């Protein structure tokens, strides 16, 4: 293929939040050899190349303006599944949805999942995704037995915690900047029911919210908080905590039935009547400061009674998939998700300052989601011994500059509080900020590996150019 042949593949791509656009030459390999050929093409044409899974990153991680993007959705075969050991070998385009639907009927569940099941395994490894159990089991990378990858040099290699360990810990969480995953071997988690036991309770302010996450996490397998970021004053940081445990063997007498797919899949209609696919149209009129403040207040009031209930794994983990295309409700200019990770000692003061600042500037976040985390040993890790808070901001033509200024101020507060960032979310964070939180040693090691794996600098994304190039 030559550059003129490539022209017909030139299409405009967007991030998940629809706040960024970048045209690129999109290729869709369906074998590892075609990835190696794409690298040769990039070398011949002088274009850079980036991988893309399902494009569910909120920011510019899966964009490569003016370059080549290889979409890996066609490499979506589950190559081996062992229902005795729970070990799966899969291609990088396999989605979490395909994965859990393959393993659950046999009594297994993926050890770590993102808040949407539409992500691919390649994207999940590249971001080293965390779940609502990060404090307990770490990120997905800690459950990878090994992976295979193609490097820009054309070399194919296998990495595990013992073989090519430096690349194992750098490529997982490396956002596709060192090589492209071609297969992943992952250990699943044994489960004895298709249901989780969930406890729901309110938190009346930020102090209570974080104290609940901190003190109660050790008693649960999963914990997550919803935060009403539109509430100020004494209610600042109020919200709701959901904490869940697996059921032990024998606790669910209908385990075989609850693990059946038809008892897990999310219903296509709301109240059995409205197709979910049209719900985002009805959300649009409420996506403003007043509308979300009213909705959040209503949600907070209904969350006041403490209760426990049993819920399917899919319903607990993939709440955001209930309403397809919900992000479109944010309007034409889309949304930005800003997720910060703060040590448990500094989180409360920093988020108090950030929440108050966003309210003062008239730029409230419409959704806040908190989690409990622990550190891990991946090179570009976002984790801390503390918490994360993911905040969604509506972008409009009128507020874009002010929003960028707010998020820059957030970055300063987070870095000064010893915090970290997640490269799948924030789109405003700058190179100097990344260098500060990652530290000189991690950056130097990353650059050393980049030189070794990609001597001609072929692997690039908009995110790479923003943060590292
Ligand atoms: C609604 C929603 C909820 C989310 N919840 C969570 C959550 O709970 N926890 C969490 O950690 N994240 C979460 N995320 C973020 C999401 O999990 C990550 O952005 C993930 O990387 C997306 O996977 P993807 O397949 O769409 O990858 P893409 O967005 O397409 O790509 C992400 C990165 O992976 C690289 N990449 C993709 N495939 C490969 C490959 N085969 N080899 C090498 N690099 C590759 C790309 O170059 C890019 O840098 C959420 C996102 C959404 C939209």
Short mmCIF file of C-alpha atoms and ligand atoms in Angstrom, two decimals:
data_model
loop_
_atom_site.label_atom_id
_atom_site.label_comp_id
_atom_site.label_asym_id
_atom_site.label_seq_id
_atom_site.Cartn_x
_atom_site.Cartn_y
_atom_site.Cartn_z
CA UNK A 1 0.00 0.00 0.00
CA UNK A 2 1.22 3.52 -0.80
CA UNK A 3 0.21 6.95 0.48
CA UNK A 4 -2.38 7.51 -2.34
CA UNK A 5 -3.92 4.08 -1.52
CA UNK A 6 -4.20 5.20 2.06
CA UNK A 7 -6.33 8.24 1.14
CA UNK A 8 -9.52 6.15 0.97
CA UNK A 9 -8.96 5.17 4.61
CA UNK A 10 -8.84 8.78 5.82
CA UNK A 11 -11.67 9.30 8.32
CA UNK A 12 -12.42 11.57 11.23
CA UNK A 13 -12.16 9.87 14.62
CA UNK A 14 -13.42 11.11 17.97
CA UNK A 15 -12.71 10.40 21.60
CA UNK A 16 -15.42 8.78 23.73
CA UNK A 17 -16.39 12.16 25.21
CA UNK A 18 -16.90 13.66 21.69
CA UNK A 19 -14.87 16.67 22.76
CA UNK A 20 -11.94 15.99 20.40
CA UNK A 21 -11.71 15.16 16.71
CA UNK A 22 -8.71 13.93 14.71
CA UNK A 23 -8.69 12.61 11.14
CA UNK A 24 -6.46 9.62 10.51
CA UNK A 25 -5.77 6.79 8.06
CA UNK A 26 -7.67 3.92 9.63
CA UNK A 27 -6.60 0.33 8.96
CA UNK A 28 -8.28 -2.77 10.37
CA UNK A 29 -5.80 -5.65 10.64
CA UNK A 30 -7.13 -9.05 11.55
CA UNK A 31 -3.81 -10.87 12.09
CA UNK A 32 -0.53 -10.07 13.85
CA UNK A 33 1.33 -10.12 10.50
CA UNK A 34 -0.87 -7.28 9.26
CA UNK A 35 0.20 -5.21 12.25
CA UNK A 36 3.84 -5.75 11.32
CA UNK A 37 2.97 -4.70 7.73
CA UNK A 38 1.29 -1.55 9.05
CA UNK A 39 4.53 -0.64 10.84
CA UNK A 40 6.43 -1.07 7.55
CA UNK A 41 3.87 1.15 5.83
CA UNK A 42 4.30 3.80 8.52
CA UNK A 43 8.06 3.69 8.02
CA UNK A 44 7.75 4.00 4.22
CA UNK A 45 5.26 6.85 4.31
CA UNK A 46 6.81 8.74 7.22
CA UNK A 47 3.52 8.58 9.14
CA UNK A 48 3.16 7.74 12.80
CA UNK A 49 0.95 4.86 13.96
CA UNK A 50 -1.34 4.31 16.92
CA UNK A 51 -3.53 1.41 18.04
CA UNK A 52 -7.21 1.77 18.84
CA UNK A 53 -9.45 -0.73 20.56
CA UNK A 54 -13.07 0.31 21.01
CA UNK A 55 -12.23 4.03 21.29
CA UNK A 56 -13.70 4.24 24.81
CA UNK A 57 -10.92 6.44 26.19
CA UNK A 58 -12.33 9.76 27.28
CA UNK A 59 -9.35 11.67 25.87
CA UNK A 60 -6.80 11.61 23.04
CA UNK A 61 -5.23 8.21 23.87
CA UNK A 62 -6.76 6.48 20.83
CA UNK A 63 -6.38 9.42 18.43
CA UNK A 64 -3.48 10.13 16.08
CA UNK A 65 -4.25 13.23 14.03
CA UNK A 66 -2.81 12.98 10.51
CA UNK A 67 -1.27 9.55 11.16
CA UNK A 68 -2.25 5.89 10.86
CA UNK A 69 -4.64 4.33 13.35
CA UNK A 70 -4.97 0.54 13.46
CA UNK A 71 -8.34 -0.48 14.83
CA UNK A 72 -8.08 -3.91 16.40
CA UNK A 73 -11.77 -4.78 16.65
CA UNK A 74 -11.42 -7.49 13.98
CA UNK A 75 -8.86 -9.40 16.10
CA UNK A 76 -11.62 -10.52 18.43
CA UNK A 77 -11.22 -14.28 18.83
CA UNK A 78 -11.13 -16.07 22.15
CA UNK A 79 -8.33 -18.50 21.33
CA UNK A 80 -8.49 -20.80 24.39
CA UNK A 81 -10.77 -21.10 27.38
CA UNK A 82 -10.10 -23.58 30.18
CA UNK A 83 -13.16 -23.79 32.44
CA UNK A 84 -11.17 -25.90 34.98
CA UNK A 85 -8.32 -23.45 35.57
CA UNK A 86 -10.06 -20.21 34.59
CA UNK A 87 -7.26 -19.26 32.18
CA UNK A 88 -8.26 -17.54 28.95
CA UNK A 89 -6.16 -16.68 25.91
CA UNK A 90 -7.68 -14.01 23.70
CA UNK A 91 -6.89 -11.59 20.91
CA UNK A 92 -6.67 -7.88 21.79
CA UNK A 93 -9.95 -6.90 20.13
CA UNK A 94 -12.00 -9.19 22.40
CA UNK A 95 -14.29 -6.97 24.47
CA UNK A 96 -14.97 -7.38 28.18
CA UNK A 97 -18.55 -8.17 27.14
CA UNK A 98 -17.38 -11.13 25.04
CA UNK A 99 -15.10 -12.22 27.85
CA UNK A 100 -17.57 -12.27 30.75
CA UNK A 101 -20.23 -13.84 28.57
CA UNK A 102 -17.80 -16.63 27.73
CA UNK A 103 -16.66 -17.35 31.30
CA UNK A 104 -19.61 -16.60 33.58
CA UNK A 105 -21.80 -19.60 32.73
CA UNK A 106 -18.80 -21.76 33.80
CA UNK A 107 -18.56 -20.03 37.20
CA UNK A 108 -15.86 -17.43 36.51
CA UNK A 109 -15.72 -13.64 36.23
CA UNK A 110 -12.98 -11.30 34.90
CA UNK A 111 -10.80 -10.28 37.86
CA UNK A 112 -10.92 -6.58 36.96
CA UNK A 113 -13.42 -4.77 34.75
CA UNK A 114 -13.90 -1.16 33.68
CA UNK A 115 -17.23 0.62 34.22
CA UNK A 116 -18.25 -0.27 30.66
CA UNK A 117 -18.11 -3.74 29.09
CA UNK A 118 -17.49 -2.28 25.62
CA UNK A 119 -13.73 -1.85 26.08
CA UNK A 120 -11.29 -4.28 24.44
CA UNK A 121 -8.65 -6.35 26.19
CA UNK A 122 -5.90 -4.52 24.28
CA UNK A 123 -7.28 -1.17 25.43
CA UNK A 124 -7.69 -2.46 28.99
CA UNK A 125 -4.08 -3.66 29.15
CA UNK A 126 -2.73 -0.51 27.52
CA UNK A 127 -4.52 1.60 30.14
CA UNK A 128 -4.03 -1.00 32.91
CA UNK A 129 -7.63 -0.49 33.94
CA UNK A 130 -8.79 -0.59 37.53
CA UNK A 131 -12.15 -1.74 38.84
CA UNK A 132 -14.20 -1.09 41.95
CA UNK A 133 -11.93 -3.70 43.60
CA UNK A 134 -8.63 -1.91 42.93
CA UNK A 135 -7.84 -1.64 46.66
CA UNK A 136 -8.03 -5.41 46.93
CA UNK A 137 -6.75 -6.99 43.69
CA UNK A 138 -4.85 -4.19 41.92
CA UNK A 139 -5.24 -3.31 38.21
CA UNK A 140 -5.88 -5.78 35.38
CA UNK A 141 -2.13 -6.11 34.75
CA UNK A 142 -1.71 -8.04 38.00
CA UNK A 143 -3.91 -10.82 36.54
CA UNK A 144 -2.11 -11.12 33.21
CA UNK A 145 -0.13 -14.34 33.00
CA UNK A 146 1.54 -13.29 29.77
CA UNK A 147 0.96 -11.34 26.58
CA UNK A 148 2.37 -11.35 23.05
CA UNK A 149 3.12 -8.14 21.22
CA UNK A 150 4.51 -6.80 17.95
CA UNK A 151 7.06 -4.02 18.28
CA UNK A 152 7.63 -1.26 15.70
CA UNK A 153 10.94 -2.97 14.87
CA UNK A 154 8.84 -5.91 13.62
CA UNK A 155 10.00 -8.10 16.52
CA UNK A 156 7.36 -10.31 18.10
CA UNK A 157 7.82 -11.12 21.75
CA UNK A 158 6.17 -12.66 24.77
CA UNK A 159 6.25 -10.90 28.13
CA UNK A 160 5.35 -12.10 31.63
CA UNK A 161 6.38 -11.06 35.14
CA UNK A 162 9.46 -13.27 34.65
CA UNK A 163 10.15 -13.02 30.92
CA UNK A 164 10.97 -9.56 29.50
CA UNK A 165 9.74 -8.26 32.85
CA UNK A 166 10.78 -4.66 32.18
CA UNK A 167 8.53 -4.57 29.10
CA UNK A 168 5.76 -6.43 30.92
CA UNK A 169 5.56 -3.68 33.55
CA UNK A 170 5.97 -0.86 31.02
CA UNK A 171 3.72 -2.00 28.16
CA UNK A 172 0.84 -2.70 30.53
CA UNK A 173 -0.25 0.83 31.33
CA UNK A 174 1.95 2.11 28.48
CA UNK A 175 -0.98 3.26 26.29
CA UNK A 176 0.31 1.53 23.20
CA UNK A 177 3.45 3.68 23.06
CA UNK A 178 5.91 0.76 23.06
CA UNK A 179 4.21 -2.01 21.06
CA UNK A 180 0.91 -3.59 20.06
CA UNK A 181 -0.60 -6.48 22.05
CA UNK A 182 -1.57 -9.39 19.83
CA UNK A 183 -2.74 -11.88 22.44
CA UNK A 184 -3.37 -11.87 26.18
CA UNK A 185 -3.40 -14.74 28.69
CA UNK A 186 -5.51 -13.81 31.68
CA UNK A 187 -6.54 -15.55 34.92
CA UNK A 188 -10.27 -15.33 35.71
CA UNK A 189 -11.76 -15.25 39.24
CA UNK A 190 -13.88 -18.19 40.50
CA UNK A 191 -17.43 -17.17 41.50
CA UNK A 192 -20.18 -19.24 43.13
CA UNK A 193 -23.16 -17.17 42.12
CA UNK A 194 -24.28 -14.83 39.37
CA UNK A 195 -25.17 -12.33 42.10
CA UNK A 196 -23.35 -9.98 44.43
CA UNK A 197 -24.57 -8.92 47.88
CA UNK A 198 -24.70 -5.11 47.71
CA UNK A 199 -24.98 -2.60 50.54
CA UNK A 200 -26.12 0.95 49.67
CA UNK A 201 -25.87 3.85 52.12
CA UNK A 202 -25.68 7.63 51.99
CA UNK A 203 -22.74 9.84 52.91
CA UNK A 204 -23.67 13.33 54.04
CA UNK A 205 -20.44 15.14 53.23
CA UNK A 206 -16.97 14.57 51.83
CA UNK A 207 -15.42 13.63 55.18
CA UNK A 208 -18.01 10.90 55.76
CA UNK A 209 -17.73 9.77 52.15
CA UNK A 210 -13.96 9.20 52.25
CA UNK A 211 -14.06 7.76 55.78
CA UNK A 212 -16.58 5.16 54.61
CA UNK A 213 -14.40 4.17 51.63
CA UNK A 214 -11.32 3.94 53.83
CA UNK A 215 -12.71 2.14 56.86
CA UNK A 216 -15.11 -0.21 55.13
CA UNK A 217 -13.17 -1.25 52.03
CA UNK A 218 -11.39 -4.10 53.89
CA UNK A 219 -14.80 -5.69 54.60
CA UNK A 220 -15.82 -5.84 50.94
CA UNK A 221 -14.75 -7.19 47.57
CA UNK A 222 -15.88 -3.99 45.78
CA UNK A 223 -16.58 -0.44 46.88
CA UNK A 224 -17.56 2.65 44.90
CA UNK A 225 -19.05 6.04 45.67
CA UNK A 226 -21.33 8.41 43.80
CA UNK A 227 -20.60 12.02 44.61
CA UNK A 228 -23.00 14.92 44.10
CA UNK A 229 -20.51 17.50 42.87
CA UNK A 230 -23.26 20.11 42.40
CA UNK A 231 -23.84 20.41 46.17
CA UNK A 232 -21.91 23.05 48.10
CA UNK A 233 -21.63 24.36 51.66
CA UNK A 234 -22.07 21.78 54.38
CA UNK A 235 -23.35 19.26 51.82
CA UNK A 236 -20.15 19.47 49.77
CA UNK A 237 -19.10 15.95 48.83
CA UNK A 238 -22.36 14.27 49.80
CA UNK A 239 -23.29 11.13 47.93
CA UNK A 240 -23.84 7.42 48.21
CA UNK A 241 -21.62 4.39 48.74
CA UNK A 242 -22.21 1.00 47.12
CA UNK A 243 -20.17 -1.85 48.57
CA UNK A 244 -20.47 -5.45 47.42
CA UNK A 245 -19.32 -8.96 48.28
CA UNK A 246 -19.20 -12.17 46.30
CA UNK A 247 -21.46 -14.91 47.60
CA UNK A 248 -19.60 -17.89 49.05
CA UNK A 249 -20.10 -21.43 47.82
CA UNK A 250 -23.57 -22.62 48.88
CA UNK A 251 -24.96 -19.15 49.66
CA UNK A 252 -26.87 -18.99 46.38
CA UNK A 253 -29.02 -22.10 46.05
CA UNK A 254 -29.87 -21.12 42.48
CA UNK A 255 -26.28 -20.44 41.42
CA UNK A 256 -26.53 -22.38 38.14
CA UNK A 257 -29.54 -20.28 37.20
CA UNK A 258 -28.21 -16.87 38.32
CA UNK A 259 -25.02 -17.45 36.33
CA UNK A 260 -26.94 -18.05 33.11
CA UNK A 261 -26.46 -15.28 30.57
CA UNK A 262 -30.12 -14.46 30.28
CA UNK A 263 -30.12 -13.57 33.98
CA UNK A 264 -27.12 -11.29 33.56
CA UNK A 265 -27.65 -9.30 30.39
CA UNK A 266 -28.93 -5.77 30.87
CA UNK A 267 -32.55 -5.38 29.73
CA UNK A 268 -33.00 -3.61 26.34
CA UNK A 269 -36.03 -1.65 27.61
CA UNK A 270 -36.67 0.53 30.62
CA UNK A 271 -39.76 -0.56 32.59
CA UNK A 272 -40.12 -3.16 29.83
CA UNK A 273 -41.46 -0.44 27.51
CA UNK A 274 -39.00 2.30 26.45
CA UNK A 275 -36.11 1.21 24.23
CA UNK A 276 -32.93 2.22 26.09
CA UNK A 277 -31.39 3.47 22.84
CA UNK A 278 -33.61 6.58 22.87
CA UNK A 279 -33.22 7.45 26.55
CA UNK A 280 -30.27 9.80 26.00
CA UNK A 281 -32.56 12.13 23.98
CA UNK A 282 -34.73 12.56 27.09
CA UNK A 283 -31.66 13.23 29.24
CA UNK A 284 -30.43 16.12 27.07
CA UNK A 285 -32.82 18.81 28.43
CA UNK A 286 -31.56 18.07 31.97
CA UNK A 287 -27.88 18.35 31.11
CA UNK A 288 -27.40 21.84 32.49
CA UNK A 289 -26.50 23.22 35.92
CA UNK A 290 -30.08 23.47 37.16
CA UNK A 291 -31.25 20.15 35.69
CA UNK A 292 -28.35 18.11 37.09
CA UNK A 293 -28.56 19.85 40.45
CA UNK A 294 -32.24 18.84 40.68
CA UNK A 295 -31.57 15.29 39.53
CA UNK A 296 -28.64 14.91 41.93
CA UNK A 297 -30.72 16.22 44.84
CA UNK A 298 -33.47 13.73 43.98
CA UNK A 299 -30.96 10.92 43.72
CA UNK A 300 -29.40 11.88 47.06
CA UNK A 301 -32.79 11.96 48.83
CA UNK A 302 -33.77 8.57 47.46
CA UNK A 303 -30.39 7.18 48.55
CA UNK A 304 -30.94 8.13 52.22
CA UNK A 305 -32.46 4.83 53.43
CA UNK A 306 -29.70 2.26 53.88
CA UNK A 307 -30.49 -1.03 52.21
CA UNK A 308 -28.94 -4.25 51.00
CA UNK A 309 -29.91 -6.25 47.95
CA UNK A 310 -28.61 -8.84 45.53
CA UNK A 311 -27.65 -7.75 42.03
CA UNK A 312 -26.14 -9.50 39.00
CA UNK A 313 -22.43 -8.97 38.32
CA UNK A 314 -23.22 -7.24 35.00
CA UNK A 315 -25.74 -4.85 36.56
CA UNK A 316 -23.36 -3.94 39.40
CA UNK A 317 -20.30 -3.39 37.23
CA UNK A 318 -21.73 -1.91 34.06
CA UNK A 319 -24.22 0.63 35.35
CA UNK A 320 -23.02 3.09 32.68
CA UNK A 321 -24.02 0.64 29.93
CA UNK A 322 -27.67 0.77 31.02
CA UNK A 323 -28.21 3.78 28.77
CA UNK A 324 -26.45 3.35 25.43
CA UNK A 325 -24.78 6.51 24.09
CA UNK A 326 -25.52 8.40 27.33
CA UNK A 327 -22.53 10.63 26.58
CA UNK A 328 -24.44 12.15 23.63
CA UNK A 329 -26.79 13.78 26.15
CA UNK A 330 -23.94 16.21 26.95
CA UNK A 331 -24.52 17.90 23.60
CA UNK A 332 -22.45 18.68 20.53
CA UNK A 333 -19.27 19.81 22.30
CA UNK A 334 -19.22 16.67 24.46
CA UNK A 335 -17.72 16.11 27.88
CA UNK A 336 -14.38 15.93 29.61
CA UNK A 337 -13.76 13.45 32.38
CA UNK A 338 -11.19 14.55 34.95
CA UNK A 339 -9.98 11.79 37.25
CA UNK A 340 -7.49 12.49 40.00
CA UNK A 341 -5.85 9.99 42.35
CA UNK A 342 -4.90 11.29 45.78
CA UNK A 343 -3.17 9.81 48.81
CA UNK A 344 -5.59 9.11 51.65
CA UNK A 345 -3.87 11.74 53.83
CA UNK A 346 -4.37 14.64 51.39
CA UNK A 347 -7.49 13.69 49.42
CA UNK A 348 -10.11 15.40 51.52
CA UNK A 349 -8.48 18.84 51.61
CA UNK A 350 -7.59 18.72 47.89
CA UNK A 351 -11.05 17.65 46.72
CA UNK A 352 -12.70 20.12 49.08
CA UNK A 353 -10.69 22.87 47.37
CA UNK A 354 -11.41 21.54 43.86
CA UNK A 355 -15.16 21.05 44.38
CA UNK A 356 -15.51 24.51 45.92
CA UNK A 357 -13.46 26.06 43.11
CA UNK A 358 -15.60 24.47 40.39
CA UNK A 359 -18.78 25.74 42.07
CA UNK A 360 -17.33 29.23 42.53
CA UNK A 361 -16.38 29.42 38.86
CA UNK A 362 -19.84 28.24 37.77
CA UNK A 363 -18.44 25.02 36.27
CA UNK A 364 -19.88 22.20 38.39
CA UNK A 365 -19.16 18.61 37.54
CA UNK A 366 -22.38 16.73 36.73
CA UNK A 367 -21.16 13.33 37.89
CA UNK A 368 -18.56 12.29 40.46
CA UNK A 369 -17.42 8.70 41.03
CA UNK A 370 -15.02 7.76 43.82
CA UNK A 371 -13.00 4.59 44.41
CA UNK A 372 -10.46 3.21 46.88
CA UNK A 373 -7.02 2.29 45.48
CA UNK A 374 -3.67 0.80 46.36
CA UNK A 375 -0.29 1.31 44.64
CA UNK A 376 1.09 -1.11 42.05
CA UNK A 377 4.47 -1.61 40.42
CA UNK A 378 3.67 -0.73 36.79
CA UNK A 379 5.98 1.91 35.31
CA UNK A 380 3.37 4.55 34.38
CA UNK A 381 1.01 3.70 37.22
CA UNK A 382 -1.84 6.00 38.16
CA UNK A 383 -2.55 4.29 41.47
CA UNK A 384 -1.92 5.56 44.99
CA UNK A 385 -2.69 4.39 48.52
CA UNK A 386 -5.79 6.52 48.61
CA UNK A 387 -8.78 7.34 46.47
CA UNK A 388 -9.77 8.49 43.00
CA UNK A 389 -12.49 10.87 42.00
CA UNK A 390 -13.70 10.97 38.38
CA UNK A 391 -15.64 14.12 37.53
CA UNK A 392 -17.56 14.71 34.30
CA UNK A 393 -17.76 18.25 32.92
CA UNK A 394 -20.02 19.40 30.13
CA UNK A 395 -18.13 21.23 27.38
CA UNK A 396 -19.82 24.08 25.54
CA UNK A 397 -18.48 26.49 22.95
CA UNK A 398 -18.67 29.21 25.58
CA UNK A 399 -16.97 27.42 28.49
CA UNK A 400 -14.08 25.58 26.86
CA UNK A 401 -11.37 28.08 27.82
CA UNK A 402 -12.66 28.53 31.34
CA UNK A 403 -12.91 24.77 31.75
CA UNK A 404 -9.31 24.30 30.61
CA UNK A 405 -8.23 26.94 33.12
CA UNK A 406 -10.17 25.18 35.89
CA UNK A 407 -8.61 21.82 35.05
CA UNK A 408 -5.13 23.35 34.98
CA UNK A 409 -5.79 24.67 38.47
CA UNK A 410 -6.99 21.20 39.47
CA UNK A 411 -3.73 19.72 38.13
CA UNK A 412 -1.73 22.08 40.31
CA UNK A 413 -3.74 21.18 43.42
CA UNK A 414 -3.44 17.44 42.71
CA UNK A 415 0.31 17.49 42.07
CA UNK A 416 0.96 19.58 45.18
CA UNK A 417 -1.07 17.08 47.20
CA UNK A 418 1.13 14.21 45.93
CA UNK A 419 -1.53 12.91 43.53
CA UNK A 420 -1.43 11.13 40.18
CA UNK A 421 -3.45 11.03 36.93
CA UNK A 422 -4.86 8.38 34.65
CA UNK A 423 -4.00 8.74 30.96
CA UNK A 424 -7.34 7.23 29.81
CA UNK A 425 -9.29 10.18 31.17
CA UNK A 426 -7.84 13.70 31.46
CA UNK A 427 -7.32 15.56 28.23
CA UNK A 428 -5.81 18.78 29.55
CA UNK A 429 -2.88 17.52 31.64
CA UNK A 430 0.45 18.82 30.34
CA UNK A 431 3.90 17.34 29.93
CA UNK A 432 5.38 19.19 32.93
CA UNK A 433 2.58 17.86 35.16
CA UNK A 434 3.07 14.29 33.94
CA UNK A 435 6.82 14.60 34.52
CA UNK A 436 6.21 15.83 38.07
CA UNK A 437 3.88 13.08 39.18
CA UNK A 438 5.63 10.23 37.37
CA UNK A 439 9.08 11.33 38.53
CA UNK A 440 12.41 11.55 36.69
CA UNK A 441 13.30 7.87 37.17
CA UNK A 442 10.08 6.54 35.60
CA UNK A 443 10.32 8.99 32.70
CA UNK A 444 13.96 8.07 32.02
CA UNK A 445 13.12 4.34 32.10
CA UNK A 446 10.15 4.89 29.77
CA UNK A 447 12.36 6.82 27.31
CA UNK A 448 14.99 4.08 27.43
CA UNK A 449 12.41 1.43 26.57
CA UNK A 450 10.85 3.64 23.91
CA UNK A 451 14.23 3.95 22.18
CA UNK A 452 14.76 0.20 22.36
CA UNK A 453 11.27 -0.83 21.12
CA UNK A 454 10.61 2.03 18.72
CA UNK A 455 13.92 3.53 17.52
CA UNK A 456 12.23 5.49 14.71
CA UNK A 457 9.44 6.90 16.90
CA UNK A 458 6.65 5.32 14.81
CA UNK A 459 4.25 4.70 17.69
CA UNK A 460 2.60 7.97 18.51
CA UNK A 461 -0.81 9.17 19.60
CA UNK A 462 -2.13 12.65 20.28
CA UNK A 463 -1.72 11.74 23.96
CA UNK A 464 1.92 10.73 23.43
CA UNK A 465 2.72 14.04 21.70
CA UNK A 466 0.92 15.97 24.45
CA UNK A 467 2.70 14.26 27.32
CA UNK A 468 6.00 12.75 26.22
CA UNK A 469 7.29 13.61 22.76
C1 LIG B 1 -18.18 4.62 30.36
C2 LIG B 1 -16.73 4.34 30.66
C3 LIG B 1 -16.37 3.81 31.88
C4 LIG B 1 -15.03 3.56 32.17
N1 LIG B 1 -14.71 3.02 33.37
C5 LIG B 1 -13.43 2.76 33.68
C6 LIG B 1 -13.08 2.15 34.90
O1 LIG B 1 -13.94 1.85 35.74
N2 LIG B 1 -11.77 1.90 35.14
C7 LIG B 1 -10.80 2.20 34.25
O2 LIG B 1 -9.64 1.94 34.51
N3 LIG B 1 -11.10 2.77 33.05
C8 LIG B 1 -12.39 3.05 32.76
N4 LIG B 1 -12.71 3.62 31.54
C9 LIG B 1 -11.62 3.91 30.60
C10 LIG B 1 -11.39 2.73 29.65
O3 LIG B 1 -11.42 1.52 30.35
C11 LIG B 1 -10.03 2.87 28.99
O4 LIG B 1 -9.96 4.08 28.30
C12 LIG B 1 -9.72 1.73 28.01
O5 LIG B 1 -8.40 1.88 27.56
C13 LIG B 1 -10.66 1.75 26.82
O6 LIG B 1 -10.47 0.58 26.07
P1 LIG B 1 -10.63 0.62 24.49
O7 LIG B 1 -10.60 -0.77 23.98
O8 LIG B 1 -11.80 1.44 24.10
O9 LIG B 1 -9.28 1.35 24.09
P2 LIG B 1 -9.07 2.68 23.24
O10 LIG B 1 -9.74 3.81 23.91
O11 LIG B 1 -9.39 2.44 21.83
O12 LIG B 1 -7.48 2.84 23.40
C14 LIG B 1 -6.93 3.13 24.67
C15 LIG B 1 -5.41 3.03 24.62
O13 LIG B 1 -5.07 1.69 24.38
C16 LIG B 1 -4.17 1.59 23.29
N5 LIG B 1 -4.44 0.28 22.67
C17 LIG B 1 -5.62 -0.21 22.25
N6 LIG B 1 -5.45 -1.46 21.78
C18 LIG B 1 -4.13 -1.77 21.93
C19 LIG B 1 -3.34 -2.90 21.63
N7 LIG B 1 -3.85 -4.01 21.09
N8 LIG B 1 -2.00 -2.85 21.90
C20 LIG B 1 -1.46 -1.73 22.47
N9 LIG B 1 -2.17 -0.64 22.76
C21 LIG B 1 -3.49 -0.65 22.49
C22 LIG B 1 -4.50 2.78 22.43
O14 LIG B 1 -3.40 3.14 21.61
C23 LIG B 1 -4.80 3.82 23.49
O15 LIG B 1 -3.61 4.39 23.96
C24 LIG B 1 -14.03 3.86 31.22
C25 LIG B 1 -14.39 4.38 29.97
C26 LIG B 1 -15.74 4.61 29.69
C27 LIG B 1 -16.12 5.18 28.35
#
